[in-house]
mmCIF file with all atom_site columns, N, CA and C in Angstrom:
data_model
loop_
_atom_site.group_PDB
_atom_site.id
_atom_site.type_symbol
_atom_site.label_atom_id
_atom_site.label_alt_id
_atom_site.label_comp_id
_atom_site.label_asym_id
_atom_site.label_entity_id
_atom_site.label_seq_id
_atom_site.pdbx_PDB_ins_code
_atom_site.Cartn_x
_atom_site.Cartn_y
_atom_site.Cartn_z
_atom_site.occupancy
_atom_site.B_iso_or_equiv
_atom_site.pdbx_formal_charge
_atom_site.auth_seq_id
_atom_site.auth_comp_id
_atom_site.auth_asym_id
_atom_site.auth_atom_id
_atom_site.pdbx_PDB_model_num
ATOM 1   N N  . MET J 1 1  ? 214.705 -79.853  90.231  1.00 49.00 ? 1  MET J N  1
ATOM 2   C CA . MET J 1 1  ? 214.021 -81.059  90.656  1.00 49.00 ? 1  MET J CA 1
ATOM 3   C C  . MET J 1 1  ? 214.831 -82.278  90.198  1.00 49.00 ? 1  MET J C  1
ATOM 4   N N  . SER J 1 2  ? 214.941 -83.249  91.040  1.00 59.00 ? 2  SER J N  1
ATOM 5   C CA . SER J 1 2  ? 215.702 -84.463  90.746  1.00 59.00 ? 2  SER J CA 1
ATOM 6   C C  . SER J 1 2  ? 214.995 -85.303  89.682  1.00 59.00 ? 2  SER J C  1
ATOM 7   N N  . ASP J 1 3  ? 215.800 -86.045  88.907  1.00 73.00 ? 3  ASP J N  1
ATOM 8   C CA . ASP J 1 3  ? 215.230 -86.950  87.905  1.00 73.00 ? 3  ASP J CA 1
ATOM 9   C C  . ASP J 1 3  ? 214.471 -88.097  88.559  1.00 73.00 ? 3  ASP J C  1
ATOM 10  N N  . ASN J 1 4  ? 214.760 -88.367  89.823  1.00 87.00 ? 4  ASN J N  1
ATOM 11  C CA . ASN J 1 4  ? 214.133 -89.481  90.525  1.00 87.00 ? 4  ASN J CA 1
ATOM 12  C C  . ASN J 1 4  ? 212.826 -89.100  91.203  1.00 87.00 ? 4  ASN J C  1
ATOM 13  N N  . LEU J 1 5  ? 212.429 -87.831  91.132  1.00 93.00 ? 5  LEU J N  1
ATOM 14  C CA . LEU J 1 5  ? 211.177 -87.406  91.743  1.00 93.00 ? 5  LEU J CA 1
ATOM 15  C C  . LEU J 1 5  ? 210.038 -87.525  90.740  1.00 93.00 ? 5  LEU J C  1
ATOM 16  N N  . ILE J 1 6  ? 208.911 -88.032  91.227  1.00 93.00 ? 6  ILE J N  1
ATOM 17  C CA . ILE J 1 6  ? 207.718 -88.085  90.386  1.00 93.00 ? 6  ILE J CA 1
ATOM 18  C C  . ILE J 1 6  ? 206.607 -87.299  91.070  1.00 93.00 ? 6  ILE J C  1
ATOM 19  N N  . GLU J 1 7  ? 205.781 -86.665  90.265  1.00 96.00 ? 7  GLU J N  1
ATOM 20  C CA . GLU J 1 7  ? 204.648 -85.913  90.787  1.00 96.00 ? 7  GLU J CA 1
ATOM 21  C C  . GLU J 1 7  ? 203.448 -86.848  90.884  1.00 96.00 ? 7  GLU J C  1
ATOM 22  N N  . ILE J 1 8  ? 202.772 -86.802  92.030  1.00 96.00 ? 8  ILE J N  1
ATOM 23  C CA . ILE J 1 8  ? 201.598 -87.644  92.261  1.00 96.00 ? 8  ILE J CA 1
ATOM 24  C C  . ILE J 1 8  ? 200.441 -86.742  92.663  1.00 96.00 ? 8  ILE J C  1
ATOM 25  N N  . THR J 1 9  ? 199.276 -86.992  92.100  1.00 98.00 ? 9  THR J N  1
ATOM 26  C CA . THR J 1 9  ? 198.061 -86.278  92.479  1.00 98.00 ? 9  THR J CA 1
ATOM 27  C C  . THR J 1 9  ? 197.073 -87.289  93.029  1.00 98.00 ? 9  THR J C  1
ATOM 28  N N  . CYS J 1 10 ? 196.582 -87.037  94.229  1.00 98.00 ? 10 CYS J N  1
ATOM 29  C CA . CYS J 1 10 ? 195.653 -87.952  94.886  1.00 98.00 ? 10 CYS J CA 1
ATOM 30  C C  . CYS J 1 10 ? 194.351 -88.039  94.095  1.00 98.00 ? 10 CYS J C  1
ATOM 31  N N  . SER J 1 11 ? 193.900 -89.255  93.869  1.00 97.00 ? 11 SER J N  1
ATOM 32  C CA . SER J 1 11 ? 192.662 -89.465  93.111  1.00 97.00 ? 11 SER J CA 1
ATOM 33  C C  . SER J 1 11 ? 191.422 -89.108  93.922  1.00 97.00 ? 11 SER J C  1
ATOM 34  N N  . ARG J 1 12 ? 191.560 -89.033  95.247  1.00 98.00 ? 12 ARG J N  1
ATOM 35  C CA . ARG J 1 12 ? 190.412 -88.704  96.088  1.00 98.00 ? 12 ARG J CA 1
ATOM 36  C C  . ARG J 1 12 ? 190.292 -87.201  96.342  1.00 98.00 ? 12 ARG J C  1
ATOM 37  N N  . CYS J 1 13 ? 191.371 -86.569  96.863  1.00 98.00 ? 13 CYS J N  1
ATOM 38  C CA . CYS J 1 13 ? 191.269 -85.170  97.297  1.00 98.00 ? 13 CYS J CA 1
ATOM 39  C C  . CYS J 1 13 ? 191.958 -84.177  96.363  1.00 98.00 ? 13 CYS J C  1
ATOM 40  N N  . GLY J 1 14 ? 192.762 -84.657  95.407  1.00 98.00 ? 14 GLY J N  1
ATOM 41  C CA . GLY J 1 14 ? 193.428 -83.771  94.466  1.00 98.00 ? 14 GLY J CA 1
ATOM 42  C C  . GLY J 1 14 ? 194.747 -83.185  94.954  1.00 98.00 ? 14 GLY J C  1
ATOM 43  N N  . HIS J 1 15 ? 195.175 -83.547  96.168  1.00 98.00 ? 15 HIS J N  1
ATOM 44  C CA . HIS J 1 15 ? 196.452 -83.067  96.705  1.00 98.00 ? 15 HIS J CA 1
ATOM 45  C C  . HIS J 1 15 ? 197.595 -83.547  95.813  1.00 98.00 ? 15 HIS J C  1
ATOM 46  N N  . THR J 1 16 ? 198.551 -82.649  95.508  1.00 98.00 ? 16 THR J N  1
ATOM 47  C CA . THR J 1 16 ? 199.697 -82.992  94.669  1.00 98.00 ? 16 THR J CA 1
ATOM 48  C C  . THR J 1 16 ? 200.970 -82.924  95.490  1.00 98.00 ? 16 THR J C  1
ATOM 49  N N  . TRP J 1 17 ? 201.838 -83.938  95.343  1.00 97.00 ? 17 TRP J N  1
ATOM 50  C CA . TRP J 1 17 ? 203.122 -83.963  96.039  1.00 97.00 ? 17 TRP J CA 1
ATOM 51  C C  . TRP J 1 17 ? 204.126 -84.733  95.200  1.00 97.00 ? 17 TRP J C  1
ATOM 52  N N  . TYR J 1 18 ? 205.377 -84.740  95.661  1.00 96.00 ? 18 TYR J N  1
ATOM 53  C CA . TYR J 1 18 ? 206.456 -85.427  94.949  1.00 96.00 ? 18 TYR J CA 1
ATOM 54  C C  . TYR J 1 18 ? 207.009 -86.557  95.801  1.00 96.00 ? 18 TYR J C  1
ATOM 55  N N  . GLU J 1 19 ? 207.328 -87.676  95.158  1.00 93.00 ? 19 GLU J N  1
ATOM 56  C CA . GLU J 1 19 ? 207.937 -88.830  95.829  1.00 93.00 ? 19 GLU J CA 1
ATOM 57  C C  . GLU J 1 19 ? 209.222 -89.194  95.095  1.00 93.00 ? 19 GLU J C  1
ATOM 58  N N  . ASP J 1 20 ? 210.231 -89.604  95.844  1.00 93.00 ? 20 ASP J N  1
ATOM 59  C CA . ASP J 1 20 ? 211.489 -90.080  95.281  1.00 93.00 ? 20 ASP J CA 1
ATOM 60  C C  . ASP J 1 20 ? 211.335 -91.572  94.970  1.00 93.00 ? 20 ASP J C  1
ATOM 61  N N  . LEU J 1 21 ? 211.631 -91.962  93.733  1.00 88.00 ? 21 LEU J N  1
ATOM 62  C CA . LEU J 1 21 ? 211.472 -93.366  93.333  1.00 88.00 ? 21 LEU J CA 1
ATOM 63  C C  . LEU J 1 21 ? 212.326 -94.303  94.180  1.00 88.00 ? 21 LEU J C  1
ATOM 64  N N  . ALA J 1 22 ? 213.513 -93.871  94.573  1.00 86.00 ? 22 ALA J N  1
ATOM 65  C CA . ALA J 1 22 ? 214.382 -94.719  95.397  1.00 86.00 ? 22 ALA J CA 1
ATOM 66  C C  . ALA J 1 22 ? 213.727 -95.013  96.744  1.00 86.00 ? 22 ALA J C  1
ATOM 67  N N  . ARG J 1 23 ? 213.058 -94.034  97.322  1.00 88.00 ? 23 ARG J N  1
ATOM 68  C CA . ARG J 1 23 ? 212.377 -94.243  98.602  1.00 88.00 ? 23 ARG J CA 1
ATOM 69  C C  . ARG J 1 23 ? 211.176 -95.169  98.443  1.00 88.00 ? 23 ARG J C  1
ATOM 70  N N  . LEU J 1 24 ? 210.493 -95.092  97.316  1.00 86.00 ? 24 LEU J N  1
ATOM 71  C CA . LEU J 1 24 ? 209.362 -95.990  97.091  1.00 86.00 ? 24 LEU J CA 1
ATOM 72  C C  . LEU J 1 24 ? 209.829 -97.431  97.018  1.00 86.00 ? 24 LEU J C  1
ATOM 73  N N  . ASP J 1 25 ? 210.968 -97.677  96.371  1.00 83.00 ? 25 ASP J N  1
ATOM 74  C CA . ASP J 1 25 ? 211.517 -99.036  96.286  1.00 83.00 ? 25 ASP J CA 1
ATOM 75  C C  . ASP J 1 25 ? 211.940 -99.545  97.658  1.00 83.00 ? 25 ASP J C  1
ATOM 76  N N  . GLU J 1 26 ? 212.518 -98.678  98.493  1.00 78.00 ? 26 GLU J N  1
ATOM 77  C CA . GLU J 1 26 ? 212.994 -99.075  99.820  1.00 78.00 ? 26 GLU J CA 1
ATOM 78  C C  . GLU J 1 26 ? 211.856 -99.443  100.760 1.00 78.00 ? 26 GLU J C  1
ATOM 79  N N  . LYS J 1 27 ? 210.738 -98.772  100.639 1.00 75.00 ? 27 LYS J N  1
ATOM 80  C CA . LYS J 1 27 ? 209.648 -98.930  101.605 1.00 75.00 ? 27 LYS J CA 1
ATOM 81  C C  . LYS J 1 27 ? 208.700 -100.080 101.277 1.00 75.00 ? 27 LYS J C  1
ATOM 82  N N  . ASP J 1 28 ? 209.091 -100.949 100.382 1.00 74.00 ? 28 ASP J N  1
ATOM 83  C CA . ASP J 1 28 ? 208.281 -102.123 100.046 1.00 74.00 ? 28 ASP J CA 1
ATOM 84  C C  . ASP J 1 28 ? 206.890 -101.731 99.562  1.00 74.00 ? 28 ASP J C  1
ATOM 85  N N  . ARG J 1 29 ? 206.824 -100.703 98.718  1.00 86.00 ? 29 ARG J N  1
ATOM 86  C CA . ARG J 1 29 ? 205.544 -100.251 98.179  1.00 86.00 ? 29 ARG J CA 1
ATOM 87  C C  . ARG J 1 29 ? 205.294 -100.756 96.762  1.00 86.00 ? 29 ARG J C  1
ATOM 88  N N  . VAL J 1 30 ? 206.231 -101.513 96.207  1.00 88.00 ? 30 VAL J N  1
ATOM 89  C CA . VAL J 1 30 ? 206.046 -102.050 94.855  1.00 88.00 ? 30 VAL J CA 1
ATOM 90  C C  . VAL J 1 30 ? 205.024 -103.176 94.936  1.00 88.00 ? 30 VAL J C  1
ATOM 91  N N  . ILE J 1 31 ? 203.929 -103.038 94.187  1.00 89.00 ? 31 ILE J N  1
ATOM 92  C CA . ILE J 1 31 ? 202.901 -104.078 94.223  1.00 89.00 ? 31 ILE J CA 1
ATOM 93  C C  . ILE J 1 31 ? 202.892 -104.911 92.939  1.00 89.00 ? 31 ILE J C  1
ATOM 94  N N  . TYR J 1 32 ? 203.597 -104.433 91.899  1.00 89.00 ? 32 TYR J N  1
ATOM 95  C CA . TYR J 1 32 ? 203.701 -105.205 90.658  1.00 89.00 ? 32 TYR J CA 1
ATOM 96  C C  . TYR J 1 32 ? 204.940 -104.745 89.907  1.00 89.00 ? 32 TYR J C  1
ATOM 97  N N  . ARG J 1 33 ? 205.639 -105.690 89.287  1.00 88.00 ? 33 ARG J N  1
ATOM 98  C CA . ARG J 1 33 ? 206.827 -105.370 88.497  1.00 88.00 ? 33 ARG J CA 1
ATOM 99  C C  . ARG J 1 33 ? 206.855 -106.283 87.284  1.00 88.00 ? 33 ARG J C  1
ATOM 100 N N  . ASP J 1 34 ? 207.167 -105.702 86.115  1.00 89.00 ? 34 ASP J N  1
ATOM 101 C CA . ASP J 1 34 ? 207.221 -106.473 84.881  1.00 89.00 ? 34 ASP J CA 1
ATOM 102 C C  . ASP J 1 34 ? 208.365 -105.950 84.017  1.00 89.00 ? 34 ASP J C  1
ATOM 103 N N  . VAL J 1 35 ? 209.100 -106.839 83.379  1.00 88.00 ? 35 VAL J N  1
ATOM 104 C CA . VAL J 1 35 ? 210.180 -106.470 82.463  1.00 88.00 ? 35 VAL J CA 1
ATOM 105 C C  . VAL J 1 35 ? 209.893 -107.133 81.125  1.00 88.00 ? 35 VAL J C  1
ATOM 106 N N  . VAL J 1 36 ? 209.882 -106.324 80.061  1.00 82.00 ? 36 VAL J N  1
ATOM 107 C CA . VAL J 1 36 ? 209.568 -106.827 78.727  1.00 82.00 ? 36 VAL J CA 1
ATOM 108 C C  . VAL J 1 36 ? 210.643 -106.353 77.760  1.00 82.00 ? 36 VAL J C  1
ATOM 109 N N  . GLU J 1 37 ? 211.145 -107.265 76.941  1.00 78.00 ? 37 GLU J N  1
ATOM 110 C CA . GLU J 1 37 ? 212.087 -106.875 75.888  1.00 78.00 ? 37 GLU J CA 1
ATOM 111 C C  . GLU J 1 37 ? 211.292 -106.673 74.606  1.00 78.00 ? 37 GLU J C  1
ATOM 112 N N  . GLN J 1 38 ? 211.445 -105.498 74.016  1.00 73.00 ? 38 GLN J N  1
ATOM 113 C CA . GLN J 1 38 ? 210.740 -105.160 72.788  1.00 73.00 ? 38 GLN J CA 1
ATOM 114 C C  . GLN J 1 38 ? 211.427 -105.807 71.586  1.00 73.00 ? 38 GLN J C  1
ATOM 115 N N  . LYS J 1 39 ? 210.762 -105.828 70.439  1.00 72.00 ? 39 LYS J N  1
ATOM 116 C CA . LYS J 1 39 ? 211.282 -106.450 69.217  1.00 72.00 ? 39 LYS J CA 1
ATOM 117 C C  . LYS J 1 39 ? 212.623 -105.861 68.784  1.00 72.00 ? 39 LYS J C  1
ATOM 118 N N  . HIS J 1 40 ? 212.788 -104.564 68.939  1.00 74.00 ? 40 HIS J N  1
ATOM 119 C CA . HIS J 1 40 ? 213.998 -103.891 68.455  1.00 74.00 ? 40 HIS J CA 1
ATOM 120 C C  . HIS J 1 40 ? 215.103 -103.838 69.508  1.00 74.00 ? 40 HIS J C  1
ATOM 121 N N  . GLY J 1 41 ? 215.022 -104.643 70.558  1.00 74.00 ? 41 GLY J N  1
ATOM 122 C CA . GLY J 1 41 ? 216.094 -104.767 71.540  1.00 74.00 ? 41 GLY J CA 1
ATOM 123 C C  . GLY J 1 41 ? 215.967 -103.897 72.769  1.00 74.00 ? 41 GLY J C  1
ATOM 124 N N  . ASP J 1 42 ? 215.036 -102.950 72.770  1.00 82.00 ? 42 ASP J N  1
ATOM 125 C CA . ASP J 1 42 ? 214.845 -102.102 73.940  1.00 82.00 ? 42 ASP J CA 1
ATOM 126 C C  . ASP J 1 42 ? 214.190 -102.903 75.063  1.00 82.00 ? 42 ASP J C  1
ATOM 127 N N  . VAL J 1 43 ? 214.523 -102.554 76.293  1.00 83.00 ? 43 VAL J N  1
ATOM 128 C CA . VAL J 1 43 ? 213.944 -103.217 77.457  1.00 83.00 ? 43 VAL J CA 1
ATOM 129 C C  . VAL J 1 43 ? 213.060 -102.218 78.190  1.00 83.00 ? 43 VAL J C  1
ATOM 130 N N  . VAL J 1 44 ? 211.845 -102.629 78.505  1.00 87.00 ? 44 VAL J N  1
ATOM 131 C CA . VAL J 1 44 ? 210.917 -101.776 79.238  1.00 87.00 ? 44 VAL J CA 1
ATOM 132 C C  . VAL J 1 44 ? 210.612 -102.441 80.571  1.00 87.00 ? 44 VAL J C  1
ATOM 133 N N  . GLU J 1 45 ? 210.888 -101.715 81.651  1.00 88.00 ? 45 GLU J N  1
ATOM 134 C CA . GLU J 1 45 ? 210.536 -102.189 82.987  1.00 88.00 ? 45 GLU J CA 1
ATOM 135 C C  . GLU J 1 45 ? 209.381 -101.332 83.473  1.00 88.00 ? 45 GLU J C  1
ATOM 136 N N  . GLN J 1 46 ? 208.393 -101.964 84.044  1.00 91.00 ? 46 GLN J N  1
ATOM 137 C CA . GLN J 1 46 ? 207.225 -101.253 84.553  1.00 91.00 ? 46 GLN J CA 1
ATOM 138 C C  . GLN J 1 46 ? 207.014 -101.644 86.001  1.00 91.00 ? 46 GLN J C  1
ATOM 139 N N  . LYS J 1 47 ? 206.870 -100.634 86.867  1.00 91.00 ? 47 LYS J N  1
ATOM 140 C CA . LYS J 1 47 ? 206.604 -100.896 88.279  1.00 91.00 ? 47 LYS J CA 1
ATOM 141 C C  . LYS J 1 47 ? 205.335 -100.167 88.684  1.00 91.00 ? 47 LYS J C  1
ATOM 142 N N  . THR J 1 48 ? 204.534 -100.835 89.496  1.00 94.00 ? 48 THR J N  1
ATOM 143 C CA . THR J 1 48 ? 203.329 -100.228 90.037  1.00 94.00 ? 48 THR J CA 1
ATOM 144 C C  . THR J 1 48 ? 203.507 -100.107 91.542  1.00 94.00 ? 48 THR J C  1
ATOM 145 N N  . TYR J 1 49 ? 203.285 -98.896  92.049  1.00 93.00 ? 49 TYR J N  1
ATOM 146 C CA . TYR J 1 49 ? 203.486 -98.588  93.462  1.00 93.00 ? 49 TYR J CA 1
ATOM 147 C C  . TYR J 1 49 ? 202.163 -98.241  94.136  1.00 93.00 ? 49 TYR J C  1
ATOM 148 N N  . ARG J 1 50 ? 202.094 -98.505  95.438  1.00 94.00 ? 50 ARG J N  1
ATOM 149 C CA . ARG J 1 50 ? 200.979 -98.041  96.266  1.00 94.00 ? 50 ARG J CA 1
ATOM 150 C C  . ARG J 1 50 ? 201.523 -96.880  97.098  1.00 94.00 ? 50 ARG J C  1
ATOM 151 N N  . VAL J 1 51 ? 200.892 -95.707  96.968  1.00 94.00 ? 51 VAL J N  1
ATOM 152 C CA . VAL J 1 51 ? 201.365 -94.504  97.644  1.00 94.00 ? 51 VAL J CA 1
ATOM 153 C C  . VAL J 1 51 ? 200.211 -93.884  98.415  1.00 94.00 ? 51 VAL J C  1
ATOM 154 N N  . ARG J 1 52 ? 200.435 -93.612  99.696  1.00 95.00 ? 52 ARG J N  1
ATOM 155 C CA . ARG J 1 52 ? 199.389 -93.048  100.556 1.00 95.00 ? 52 ARG J CA 1
ATOM 156 C C  . ARG J 1 52 ? 199.455 -91.519  100.542 1.00 95.00 ? 52 ARG J C  1
ATOM 157 N N  . CYS J 1 53 ? 198.312 -90.878  100.365 1.00 97.00 ? 53 CYS J N  1
ATOM 158 C CA . CYS J 1 53 ? 198.208 -89.420  100.395 1.00 97.00 ? 53 CYS J CA 1
ATOM 159 C C  . CYS J 1 53 ? 198.366 -88.928  101.831 1.00 97.00 ? 53 CYS J C  1
ATOM 160 N N  . SER J 1 54 ? 199.213 -87.916  102.029 1.00 94.00 ? 54 SER J N  1
ATOM 161 C CA . SER J 1 54 ? 199.434 -87.372  103.372 1.00 94.00 ? 54 SER J CA 1
ATOM 162 C C  . SER J 1 54 ? 198.276 -86.491  103.836 1.00 94.00 ? 54 SER J C  1
ATOM 163 N N  . GLN J 1 55 ? 197.423 -86.048  102.929 1.00 98.00 ? 55 GLN J N  1
ATOM 164 C CA . GLN J 1 55 ? 196.292 -85.188  103.286 1.00 98.00 ? 55 GLN J CA 1
ATOM 165 C C  . GLN J 1 55 ? 195.071 -85.986  103.743 1.00 98.00 ? 55 GLN J C  1
ATOM 166 N N  . CYS J 1 56 ? 194.635 -86.946  102.918 1.00 98.00 ? 56 CYS J N  1
ATOM 167 C CA . CYS J 1 56 ? 193.384 -87.658  103.223 1.00 98.00 ? 56 CYS J CA 1
ATOM 168 C C  . CYS J 1 56 ? 193.587 -89.135  103.567 1.00 98.00 ? 56 CYS J C  1
ATOM 169 N N  . GLY J 1 57 ? 194.805 -89.656  103.376 1.00 97.00 ? 57 GLY J N  1
ATOM 170 C CA . GLY J 1 57 ? 195.095 -91.044  103.722 1.00 97.00 ? 57 GLY J CA 1
ATOM 171 C C  . GLY J 1 57 ? 194.712 -92.069  102.670 1.00 97.00 ? 57 GLY J C  1
ATOM 172 N N  . ALA J 1 58 ? 194.227 -91.622  101.522 1.00 98.00 ? 58 ALA J N  1
ATOM 173 C CA . ALA J 1 58 ? 193.822 -92.555  100.464 1.00 98.00 ? 58 ALA J CA 1
ATOM 174 C C  . ALA J 1 58 ? 195.040 -93.242  99.856  1.00 98.00 ? 58 ALA J C  1
ATOM 175 N N  . ASN J 1 59 ? 194.896 -94.515  99.513  1.00 96.00 ? 59 ASN J N  1
ATOM 176 C CA . ASN J 1 59 ? 195.940 -95.231  98.784  1.00 96.00 ? 59 ASN J CA 1
ATOM 177 C C  . ASN J 1 59 ? 195.772 -94.950  97.301  1.00 96.00 ? 59 ASN J C  1
ATOM 178 N N  . ASN J 1 60 ? 196.854 -94.529  96.662  1.00 96.00 ? 60 ASN J N  1
ATOM 179 C CA . ASN J 1 60 ? 196.860 -94.247  95.234  1.00 96.00 ? 60 ASN J CA 1
ATOM 180 C C  . ASN J 1 60 ? 197.773 -95.249  94.551  1.00 96.00 ? 60 ASN J C  1
ATOM 181 N N  . ILE J 1 61 ? 197.411 -95.662  93.354  1.00 95.00 ? 61 ILE J N  1
ATOM 182 C CA . ILE J 1 61 ? 198.205 -96.600  92.577  1.00 95.00 ? 61 ILE J CA 1
ATOM 183 C C  . ILE J 1 61 ? 198.873 -95.817  91.448  1.00 95.00 ? 61 ILE J C  1
ATOM 184 N N  . VAL J 1 62 ? 200.216 -95.927  91.370  1.00 94.00 ? 62 VAL J N  1
ATOM 185 C CA . VAL J 1 62 ? 200.998 -95.191  90.379  1.00 94.00 ? 62 VAL J CA 1
ATOM 186 C C  . VAL J 1 62 ? 201.849 -96.186  89.602  1.00 94.00 ? 62 VAL J C  1
ATOM 187 N N  . THR J 1 63 ? 201.784 -96.145  88.273  1.00 93.00 ? 63 THR J N  1
ATOM 188 C CA . THR J 1 63 ? 202.585 -97.026  87.427  1.00 93.00 ? 63 THR J CA 1
ATOM 189 C C  . THR J 1 63 ? 203.615 -96.195  86.675  1.00 93.00 ? 63 THR J C  1
ATOM 190 N N  . ILE J 1 64 ? 204.881 -96.636  86.745  1.00 90.00 ? 64 ILE J N  1
ATOM 191 C CA . ILE J 1 64 ? 205.995 -95.944  86.098  1.00 90.00 ? 64 ILE J CA 1
ATOM 192 C C  . ILE J 1 64 ? 206.657 -96.900  85.112  1.00 90.00 ? 64 ILE J C  1
ATOM 193 N N  . ARG J 1 65 ? 206.969 -96.399  83.906  1.00 88.00 ? 65 ARG J N  1
ATOM 194 C CA . ARG J 1 65 ? 207.681 -97.192  82.893  1.00 88.00 ? 65 ARG J CA 1
ATOM 195 C C  . ARG J 1 65 ? 209.106 -96.676  82.777  1.00 88.00 ? 65 ARG J C  1
ATOM 196 N N  . PHE J 1 66 ? 210.065 -97.592  82.821  1.00 83.00 ? 66 PHE J N  1
ATOM 197 C CA . PHE J 1 66 ? 211.480 -97.278  82.652  1.00 83.00 ? 66 PHE J CA 1
ATOM 198 C C  . PHE J 1 66 ? 211.924 -97.942  81.361  1.00 83.00 ? 66 PHE J C  1
ATOM 199 N N  . GLU J 1 67 ? 212.443 -97.154  80.419  1.00 77.00 ? 67 GLU J N  1
ATOM 200 C CA . GLU J 1 67 ? 212.853 -97.708  79.130  1.00 77.00 ? 67 GLU J CA 1
ATOM 201 C C  . GLU J 1 67 ? 214.364 -97.609  78.973  1.00 77.00 ? 67 GLU J C  1
ATOM 202 N N  . GLU J 1 68 ? 214.986 -98.706  78.565  1.00 71.00 ? 68 GLU J N  1
ATOM 203 C CA . GLU J 1 68 ? 216.417 -98.741  78.272  1.00 71.00 ? 68 GLU J CA 1
ATOM 204 C C  . GLU J 1 68 ? 216.580 -99.151  76.823  1.00 71.00 ? 68 GLU J C  1
ATOM 205 N N  . THR J 1 69 ? 217.291 -98.321  76.057  1.00 61.00 ? 69 THR J N  1
ATOM 206 C CA . THR J 1 69 ? 217.511 -98.654  74.654  1.00 61.00 ? 69 THR J CA 1
ATOM 207 C C  . THR J 1 69 ? 218.744 -99.532  74.519  1.00 61.00 ? 69 THR J C  1
ATOM 208 N N  . GLU J 1 70 ? 218.815 -100.240 73.416  1.00 58.00 ? 70 GLU J N  1
ATOM 209 C CA . GLU J 1 70 ? 219.914 -101.168 73.175  1.00 58.00 ? 70 GLU J CA 1
ATOM 210 C C  . GLU J 1 70 ? 221.265 -100.454 73.123  1.00 58.00 ? 70 GLU J C  1
ATOM 211 N N  . ASP J 1 71 ? 221.277 -99.187  72.664  1.00 59.00 ? 71 ASP J N  1
ATOM 212 C CA . ASP J 1 71 ? 222.539 -98.446  72.545  1.00 59.00 ? 71 ASP J CA 1
ATOM 213 C C  . ASP J 1 71 ? 222.882 -97.643  73.792  1.00 59.00 ? 71 ASP J C  1
ATOM 214 N N  . GLY J 1 72 ? 222.208 -97.885  74.907  1.00 53.00 ? 72 GLY J N  1
ATOM 215 C CA . GLY J 1 72 ? 222.574 -97.254  76.160  1.00 53.00 ? 72 GLY J CA 1
ATOM 216 C C  . GLY J 1 72 ? 221.490 -96.436  76.702  1.00 53.00 ? 72 GLY J C  1
#
């Protein structure tokens, strides 16, 4: 499984599937983005996506945190 795939479970019907983060960024599904620098120099980026379930059509909200440490 690719590092860029995330598992999503529909909050309405329970269907589970995988989405590629790069495709979510391309499709204009980002509904919120925040970047915060922590006290010890680490940077945390948080993105919230709207993802539609292919089974029932419900919109699901998924938040992903990306952490970058000061040493790489």
